[in-house]
Coordinates of C-alpha atoms in Angstrom, one line a residue:
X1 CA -48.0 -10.6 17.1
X2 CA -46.5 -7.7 15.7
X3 CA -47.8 -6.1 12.1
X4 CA -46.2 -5.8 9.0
X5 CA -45.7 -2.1 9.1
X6 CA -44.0 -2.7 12.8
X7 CA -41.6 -5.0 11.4
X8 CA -41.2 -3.0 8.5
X9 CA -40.6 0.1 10.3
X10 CA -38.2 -1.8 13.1
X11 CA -36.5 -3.0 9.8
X12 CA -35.8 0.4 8.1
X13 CA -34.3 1.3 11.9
X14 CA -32.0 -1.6 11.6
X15 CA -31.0 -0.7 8.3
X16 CA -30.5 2.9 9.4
X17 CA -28.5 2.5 12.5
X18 CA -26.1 0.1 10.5
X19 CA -25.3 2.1 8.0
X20 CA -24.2 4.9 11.0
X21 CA -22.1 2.4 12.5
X22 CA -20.8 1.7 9.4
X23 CA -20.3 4.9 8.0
X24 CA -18.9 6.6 11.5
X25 CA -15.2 6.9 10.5
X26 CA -15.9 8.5 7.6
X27 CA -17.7 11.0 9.9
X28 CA -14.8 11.1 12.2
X29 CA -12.3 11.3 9.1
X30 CA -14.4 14.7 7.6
X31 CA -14.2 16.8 11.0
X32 CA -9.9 16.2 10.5
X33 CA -7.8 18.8 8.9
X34 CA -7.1 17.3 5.2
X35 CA -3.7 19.3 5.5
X36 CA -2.4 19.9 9.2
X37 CA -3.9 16.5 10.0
X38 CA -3.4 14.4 6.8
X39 CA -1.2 11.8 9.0
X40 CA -3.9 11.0 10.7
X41 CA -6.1 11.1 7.5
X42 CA -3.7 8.4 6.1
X43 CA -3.5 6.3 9.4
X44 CA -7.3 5.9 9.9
X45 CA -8.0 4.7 6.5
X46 CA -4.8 2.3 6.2
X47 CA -5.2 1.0 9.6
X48 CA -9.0 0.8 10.5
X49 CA -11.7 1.8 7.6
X50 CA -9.5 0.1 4.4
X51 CA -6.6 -2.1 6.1
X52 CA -6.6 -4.6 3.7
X53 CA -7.3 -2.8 0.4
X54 CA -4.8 -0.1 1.3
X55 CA -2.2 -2.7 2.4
X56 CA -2.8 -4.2 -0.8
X57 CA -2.4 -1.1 -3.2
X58 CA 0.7 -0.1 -2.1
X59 CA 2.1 -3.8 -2.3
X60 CA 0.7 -3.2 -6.0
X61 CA 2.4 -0.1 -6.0
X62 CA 5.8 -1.0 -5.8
X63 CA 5.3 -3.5 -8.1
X64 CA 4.4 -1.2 -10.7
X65 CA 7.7 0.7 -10.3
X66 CA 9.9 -2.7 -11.0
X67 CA 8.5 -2.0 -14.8
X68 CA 10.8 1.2 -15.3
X69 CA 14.5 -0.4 -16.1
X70 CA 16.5 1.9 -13.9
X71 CA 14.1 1.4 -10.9
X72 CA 13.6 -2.5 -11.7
X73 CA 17.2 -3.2 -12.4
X74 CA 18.8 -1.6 -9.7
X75 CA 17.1 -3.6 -7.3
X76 CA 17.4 -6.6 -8.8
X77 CA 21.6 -5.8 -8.7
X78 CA 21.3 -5.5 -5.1
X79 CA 20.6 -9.1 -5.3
X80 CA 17.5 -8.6 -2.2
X81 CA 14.7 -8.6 -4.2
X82 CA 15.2 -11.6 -5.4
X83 CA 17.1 -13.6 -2.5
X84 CA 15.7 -12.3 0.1
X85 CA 12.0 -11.2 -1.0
X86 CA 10.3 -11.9 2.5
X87 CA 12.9 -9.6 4.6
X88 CA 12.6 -7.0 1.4
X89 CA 8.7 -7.0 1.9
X90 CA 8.6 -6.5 5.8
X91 CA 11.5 -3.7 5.5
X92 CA 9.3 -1.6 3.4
X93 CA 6.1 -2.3 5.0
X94 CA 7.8 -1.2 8.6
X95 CA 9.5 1.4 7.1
X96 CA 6.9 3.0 5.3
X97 CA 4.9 2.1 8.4
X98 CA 6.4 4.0 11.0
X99 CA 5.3 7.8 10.2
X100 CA 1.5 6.7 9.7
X101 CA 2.0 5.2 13.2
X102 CA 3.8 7.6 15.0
X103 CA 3.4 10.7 12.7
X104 CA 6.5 12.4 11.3
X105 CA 7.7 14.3 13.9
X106 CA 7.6 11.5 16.6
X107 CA 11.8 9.7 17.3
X108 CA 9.8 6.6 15.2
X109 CA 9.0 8.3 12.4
X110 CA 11.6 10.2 12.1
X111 CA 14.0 6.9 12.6
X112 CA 12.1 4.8 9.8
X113 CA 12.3 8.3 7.8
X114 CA 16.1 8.4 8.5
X115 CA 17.0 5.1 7.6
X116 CA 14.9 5.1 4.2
X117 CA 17.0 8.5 3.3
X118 CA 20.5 6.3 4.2
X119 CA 19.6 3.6 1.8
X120 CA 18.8 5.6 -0.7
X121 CA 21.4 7.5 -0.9
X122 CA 23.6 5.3 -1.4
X123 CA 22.3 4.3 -5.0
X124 CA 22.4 6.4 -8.1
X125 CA 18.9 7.6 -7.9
X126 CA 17.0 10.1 -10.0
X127 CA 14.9 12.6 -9.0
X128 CA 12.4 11.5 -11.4
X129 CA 12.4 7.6 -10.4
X130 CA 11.6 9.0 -6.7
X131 CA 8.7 11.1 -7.8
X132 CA 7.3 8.5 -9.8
X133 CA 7.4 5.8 -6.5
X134 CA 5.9 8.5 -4.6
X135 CA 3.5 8.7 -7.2
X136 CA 2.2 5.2 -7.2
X137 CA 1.6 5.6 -3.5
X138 CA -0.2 8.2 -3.5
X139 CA -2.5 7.3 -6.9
X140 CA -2.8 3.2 -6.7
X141 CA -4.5 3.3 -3.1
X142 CA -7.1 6.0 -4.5
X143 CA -7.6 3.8 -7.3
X144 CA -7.9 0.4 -6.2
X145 CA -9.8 1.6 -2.5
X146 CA -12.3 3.1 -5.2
X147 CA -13.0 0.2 -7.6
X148 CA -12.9 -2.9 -4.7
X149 CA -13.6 -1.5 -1.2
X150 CA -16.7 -1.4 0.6
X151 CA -16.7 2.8 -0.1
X152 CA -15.2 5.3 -2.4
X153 CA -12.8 7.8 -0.8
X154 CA -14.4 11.1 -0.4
X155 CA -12.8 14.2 -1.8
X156 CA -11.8 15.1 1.9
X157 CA -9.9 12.0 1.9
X158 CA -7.8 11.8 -1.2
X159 CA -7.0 15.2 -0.3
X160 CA -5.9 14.0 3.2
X161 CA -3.6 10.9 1.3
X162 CA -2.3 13.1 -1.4
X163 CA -0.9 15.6 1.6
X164 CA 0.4 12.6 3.8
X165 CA 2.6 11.6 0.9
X166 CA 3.3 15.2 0.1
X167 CA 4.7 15.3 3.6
X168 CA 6.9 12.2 2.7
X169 CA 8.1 13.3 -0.3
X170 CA 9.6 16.3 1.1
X171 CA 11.2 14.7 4.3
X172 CA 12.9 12.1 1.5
X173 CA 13.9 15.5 0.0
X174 CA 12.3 14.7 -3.4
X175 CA 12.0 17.7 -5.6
X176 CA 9.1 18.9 -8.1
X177 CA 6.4 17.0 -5.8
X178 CA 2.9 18.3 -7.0
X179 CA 0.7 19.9 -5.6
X180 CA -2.6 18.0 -5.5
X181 CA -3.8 14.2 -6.6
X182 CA -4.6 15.5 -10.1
X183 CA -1.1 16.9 -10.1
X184 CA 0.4 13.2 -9.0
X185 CA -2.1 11.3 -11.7
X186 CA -0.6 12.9 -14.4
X187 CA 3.0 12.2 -13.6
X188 CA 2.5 8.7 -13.0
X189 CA 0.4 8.4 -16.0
X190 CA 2.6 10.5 -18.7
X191 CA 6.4 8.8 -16.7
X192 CA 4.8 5.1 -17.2
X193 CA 3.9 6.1 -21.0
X194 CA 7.2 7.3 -21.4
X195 CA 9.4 4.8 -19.2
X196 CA 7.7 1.5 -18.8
X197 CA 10.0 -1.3 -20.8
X198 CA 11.1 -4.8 -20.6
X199 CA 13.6 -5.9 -18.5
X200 CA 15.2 -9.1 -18.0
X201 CA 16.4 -8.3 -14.5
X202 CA 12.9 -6.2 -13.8
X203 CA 10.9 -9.2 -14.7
X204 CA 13.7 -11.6 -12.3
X205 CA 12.3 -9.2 -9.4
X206 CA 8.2 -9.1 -10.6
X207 CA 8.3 -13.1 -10.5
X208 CA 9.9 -13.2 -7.3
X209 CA 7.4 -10.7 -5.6
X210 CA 5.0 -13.2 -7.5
X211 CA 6.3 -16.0 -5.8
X212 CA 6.3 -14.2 -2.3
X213 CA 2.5 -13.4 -3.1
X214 CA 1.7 -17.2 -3.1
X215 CA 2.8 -17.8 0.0
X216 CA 0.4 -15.3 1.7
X217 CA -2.9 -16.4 3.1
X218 CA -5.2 -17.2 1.4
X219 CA -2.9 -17.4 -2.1
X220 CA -0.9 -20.3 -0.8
X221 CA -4.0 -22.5 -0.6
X222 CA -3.7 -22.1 -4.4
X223 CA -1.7 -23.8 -6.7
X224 CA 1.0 -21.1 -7.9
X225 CA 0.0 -21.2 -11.6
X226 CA -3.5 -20.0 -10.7
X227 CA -2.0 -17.4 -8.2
X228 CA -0.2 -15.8 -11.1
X229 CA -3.4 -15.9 -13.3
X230 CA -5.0 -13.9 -10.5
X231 CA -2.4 -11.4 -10.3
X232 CA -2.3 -10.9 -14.2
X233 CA -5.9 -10.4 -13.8
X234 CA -5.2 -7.4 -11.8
X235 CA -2.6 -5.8 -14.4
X236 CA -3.3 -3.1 -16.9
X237 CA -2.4 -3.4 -20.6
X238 CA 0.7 -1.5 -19.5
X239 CA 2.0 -3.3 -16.8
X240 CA 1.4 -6.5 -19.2
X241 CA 3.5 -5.4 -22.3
X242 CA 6.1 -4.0 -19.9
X243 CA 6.7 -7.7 -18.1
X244 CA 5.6 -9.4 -21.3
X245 CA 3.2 -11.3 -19.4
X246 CA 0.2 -13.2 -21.0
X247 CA -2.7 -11.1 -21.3
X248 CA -5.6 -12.7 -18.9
X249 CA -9.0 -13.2 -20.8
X250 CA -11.9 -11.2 -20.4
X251 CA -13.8 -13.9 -18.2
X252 CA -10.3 -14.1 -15.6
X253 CA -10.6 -10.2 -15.3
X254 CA -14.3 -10.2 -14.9
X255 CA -13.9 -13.1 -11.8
X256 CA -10.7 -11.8 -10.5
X257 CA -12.2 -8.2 -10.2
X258 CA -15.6 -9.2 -9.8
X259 CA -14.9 -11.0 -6.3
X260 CA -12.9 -8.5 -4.8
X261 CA -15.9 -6.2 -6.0
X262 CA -18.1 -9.1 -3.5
X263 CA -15.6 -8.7 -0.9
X264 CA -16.1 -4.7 -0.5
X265 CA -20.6 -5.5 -0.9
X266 CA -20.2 -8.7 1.8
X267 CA -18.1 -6.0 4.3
X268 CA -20.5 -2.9 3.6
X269 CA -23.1 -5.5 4.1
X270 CA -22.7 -7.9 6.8
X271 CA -19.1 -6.6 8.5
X272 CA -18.9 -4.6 12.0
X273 CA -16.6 -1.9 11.6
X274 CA -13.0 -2.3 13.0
X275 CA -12.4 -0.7 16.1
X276 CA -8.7 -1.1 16.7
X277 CA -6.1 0.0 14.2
X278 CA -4.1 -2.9 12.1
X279 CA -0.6 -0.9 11.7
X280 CA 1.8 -3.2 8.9
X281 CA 4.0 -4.4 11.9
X282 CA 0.8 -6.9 13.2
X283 CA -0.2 -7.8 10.1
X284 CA 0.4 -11.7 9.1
X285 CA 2.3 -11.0 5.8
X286 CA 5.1 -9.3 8.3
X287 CA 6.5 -12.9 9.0
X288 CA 10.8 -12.0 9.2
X289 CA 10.4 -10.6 13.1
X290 CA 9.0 -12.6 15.3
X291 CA 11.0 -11.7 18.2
X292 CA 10.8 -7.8 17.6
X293 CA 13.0 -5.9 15.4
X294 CA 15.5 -2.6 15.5
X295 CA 15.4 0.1 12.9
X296 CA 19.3 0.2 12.4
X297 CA 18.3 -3.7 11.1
X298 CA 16.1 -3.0 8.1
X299 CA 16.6 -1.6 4.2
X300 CA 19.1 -2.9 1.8
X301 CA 22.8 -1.5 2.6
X302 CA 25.8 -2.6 0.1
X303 CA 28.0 -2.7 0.7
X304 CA 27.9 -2.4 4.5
X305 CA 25.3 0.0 7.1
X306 CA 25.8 3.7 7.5
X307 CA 24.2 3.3 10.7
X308 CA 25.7 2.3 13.5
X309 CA 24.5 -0.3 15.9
X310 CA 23.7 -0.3 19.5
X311 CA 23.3 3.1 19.5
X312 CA 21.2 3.5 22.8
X313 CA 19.3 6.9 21.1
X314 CA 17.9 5.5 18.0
X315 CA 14.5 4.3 18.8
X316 CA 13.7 0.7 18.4
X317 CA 10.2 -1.2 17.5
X318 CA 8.7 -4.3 18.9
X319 CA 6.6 -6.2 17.3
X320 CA 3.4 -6.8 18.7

């Protein structure tokens, strides 16, 4: 029968090797170039060590940007945001998708690069408006990765993000793009101050990305009143005022938070690290494909596509 300081000794080994599983990608992630490899910097943290939480921040990112009147309203006049919310959703996410994927210079990236470009420019866009979406993407990963994952980013790593959607920025030709995460947090921080309003037409869009969020796993299980509760739950003081939604109490906040707080203890604890990469094309809130898709078929084009179709050169993806 074994003693107490064997089993205690073959317990701190446990322990130990666990926590080197665990911790091996971040191992992998520090011996990457935070500048000349920040694409894959971005693609191992969204796809294997944080594919939830990450997939989730930028989903809260975008919402965000519905609260500035010129961003909000303009998508709600292309009438997609609201119609169609589910093809809206699984555009961006294969979109945005496609350079962590296949890296920027690859005929994929650059395609899902190219077509964001053509839909863009055919709205009245400022400068400002794109900085501060490219913004959100680059600050509300950091923040929620650090306050409900199973980790904190290392410096290393926000370094890594913050040059991935540096990258970005400049292939969507975006002027004025700072030069570090510090840089980023205080534009998005000083442009929501100064631009964050109520909107009749922004707030038409925020309830219908509400209303797509309920029928997600495991949301839909929920009735669609507590759904929304949750998601208030989430929102700063800002956000609130700028929807005029109903401020949540303080024990909704403290649950809300508090069990995606538990989620990131029960992975570091009891979860085997994830081996295979989860890119947004195989994820199950991606539901408007199922047969595969073409990149000449997604983004919002009115009126008609500047792209045209069958065109045996532009790349195609497949879902999985």
């Amino acid at each position: 029968m074994p003693s107490v300081s064997t089993l205690v000794t073959r317990t701190r080994a446990a322990v130990r090797d666990r926590i080197t599983t665990r911790y091996r990608l971040r191992g992998e992630i520090a011996r990457l170039d935070a500048s000349d490899d920040a694409q894959l910097v971005a693609q191992s943290l969204a796809t294997r060590e944080f594919p939830w939480g990450i997939t989730q921040s930028l989903s809260f990112a975008l919402f965000r940007t519905y609260a500035v009147p010129s961003i909000g309203e303009l998508l709600y006049d292309t009438g997609e945001f609201t119609e169609h919310p589910q093809k809206r959703y699984d555009d961006t996410v294969l979109l945005l998708d496609a350079p962590v994927e296949h890296g920027f210079d690859s005929p994929r990236g650059r395609a899902g690069i190219r077509r964001i470009n053509q839909m863009h420019a055919m709205y009245d866009i400022s400068n400002d408006d794109m900085l501060y979406v490219l913004s959100t993407f680059v600050v509300c990963p950091v923040e929620w990765v650090n306050s409900y994952e199973w980790r904190s980013l290392t410096r290393h790593e926000v370094v890594g993000l913050t040059n991935h959607y540096r990258k970005l920025g400049k292939h969507m030709a975006i002027k004025d793009i700072p030069e570090t995460y510090e840089g980023f947090k205080e534009f998005y921080e000083s442009y929501e101050t100064a631009n964050f309003a109520f909107s009749p037409k922004s707030l038409a869009v925020a309830d219908s990305t509400l209303d797509l969020l309920g029928t997600f796993m495991p949301y839909r299980l929920l009735p669609r009143a507590v759904v929304r509760r949750m998601s208030f739950a989430l929102m700063d003081d800002r956000l609130l005022h700028a929807f005029a939604y109903p401020k949540p109490t303080a024990i909704e906040r403290v649950l809300v938070r508090g069990g995606l707080k538990a989620r990131g203890l029960a992975i570091r604890l009891f979860a085997a690290p994830r081996r295979d990469p989860l890119f947004g094309r195989m994820t199950k809130e991606v539901r408007g494909y199922p047969n595969g898709y073409e990149i000449e078929d997604l983004g919002t084009f009115t009126p008609g596509c500047p792209v045209p179709h069958g065109n045996p050169a532009e790349p195609s993806l497949i879902a999985e």
